[in-house]
Tab-separated table of C-alpha atoms in Angstrom:
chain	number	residue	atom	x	y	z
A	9	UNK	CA	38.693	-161.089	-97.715
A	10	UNK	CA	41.720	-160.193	-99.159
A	11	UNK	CA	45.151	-160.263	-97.127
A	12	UNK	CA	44.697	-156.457	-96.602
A	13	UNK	CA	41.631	-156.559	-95.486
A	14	UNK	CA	42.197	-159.248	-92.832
A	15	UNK	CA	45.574	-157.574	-91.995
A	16	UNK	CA	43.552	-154.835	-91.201
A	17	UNK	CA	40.733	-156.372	-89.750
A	18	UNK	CA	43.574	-157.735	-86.845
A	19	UNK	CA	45.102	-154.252	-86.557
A	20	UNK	CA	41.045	-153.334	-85.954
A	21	UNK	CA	41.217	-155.979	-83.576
A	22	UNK	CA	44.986	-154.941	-81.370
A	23	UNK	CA	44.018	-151.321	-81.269
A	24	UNK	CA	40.382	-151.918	-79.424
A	25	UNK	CA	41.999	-154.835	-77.296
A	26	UNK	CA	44.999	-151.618	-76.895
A	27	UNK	CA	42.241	-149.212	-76.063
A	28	UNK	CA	40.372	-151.358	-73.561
A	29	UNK	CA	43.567	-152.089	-71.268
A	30	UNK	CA	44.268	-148.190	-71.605
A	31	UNK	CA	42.973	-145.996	-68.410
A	32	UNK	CA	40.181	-143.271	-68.337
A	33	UNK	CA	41.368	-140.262	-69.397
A	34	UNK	CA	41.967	-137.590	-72.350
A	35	UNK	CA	44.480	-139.859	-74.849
A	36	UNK	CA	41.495	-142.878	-74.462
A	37	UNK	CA	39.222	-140.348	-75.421
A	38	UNK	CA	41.189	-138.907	-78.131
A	39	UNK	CA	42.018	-142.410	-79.603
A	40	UNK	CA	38.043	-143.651	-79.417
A	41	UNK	CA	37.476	-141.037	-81.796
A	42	UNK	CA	39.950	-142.010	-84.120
A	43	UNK	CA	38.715	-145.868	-83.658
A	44	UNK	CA	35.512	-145.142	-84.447
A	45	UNK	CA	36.709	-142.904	-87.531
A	46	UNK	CA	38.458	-146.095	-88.508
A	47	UNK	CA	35.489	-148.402	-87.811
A	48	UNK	CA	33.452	-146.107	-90.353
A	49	UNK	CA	36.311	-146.016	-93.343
A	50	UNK	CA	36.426	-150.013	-92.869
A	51	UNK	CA	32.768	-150.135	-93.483
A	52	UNK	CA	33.049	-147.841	-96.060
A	53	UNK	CA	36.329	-150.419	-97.612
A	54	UNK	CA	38.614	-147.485	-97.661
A	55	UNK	CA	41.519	-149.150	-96.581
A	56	UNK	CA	44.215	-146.485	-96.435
A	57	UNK	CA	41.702	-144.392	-94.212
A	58	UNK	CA	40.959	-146.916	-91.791
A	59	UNK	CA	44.654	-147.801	-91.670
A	60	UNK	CA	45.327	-143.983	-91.169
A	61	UNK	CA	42.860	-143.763	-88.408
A	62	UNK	CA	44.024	-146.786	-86.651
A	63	UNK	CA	47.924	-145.237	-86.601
A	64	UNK	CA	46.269	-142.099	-85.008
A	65	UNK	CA	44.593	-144.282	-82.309
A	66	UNK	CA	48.122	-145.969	-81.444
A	67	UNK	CA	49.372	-142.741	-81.186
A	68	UNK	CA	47.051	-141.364	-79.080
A	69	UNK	CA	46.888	-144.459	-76.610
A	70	UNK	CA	50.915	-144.364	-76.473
């Protein structure tokens, strides 16, 4: 892996451990989807995307 991958590969890795502590509600909801958007660009290695949809997710969750 390159050093962009595996620095996004741990930002992956804060955001779920984010989105687990978070409680039930619409903004966990709202961030899943964009985790799972993120989880799809990363298999796809689009980089910018997943790092896109992984800012969205914080957002949501904050």
């Amino acid at each position: 892996m390159t050093p962009e991958q595996n620095k996004t590969a741990e930002k992956m890795t804060s955001v779920k451990a984010t989105w687990d502590k978070a409680p039930a509600g619409p903004k966990k909801d709202a961030a899943l989807k964009h985790y799972q958007a993120a989880e799809k660009a990363h298999t796809a290695k689009n980089e910018a995307e997943t790092n896109k949809e992984l800012d969205a997710a914080t957002a949501k969750l904050s």
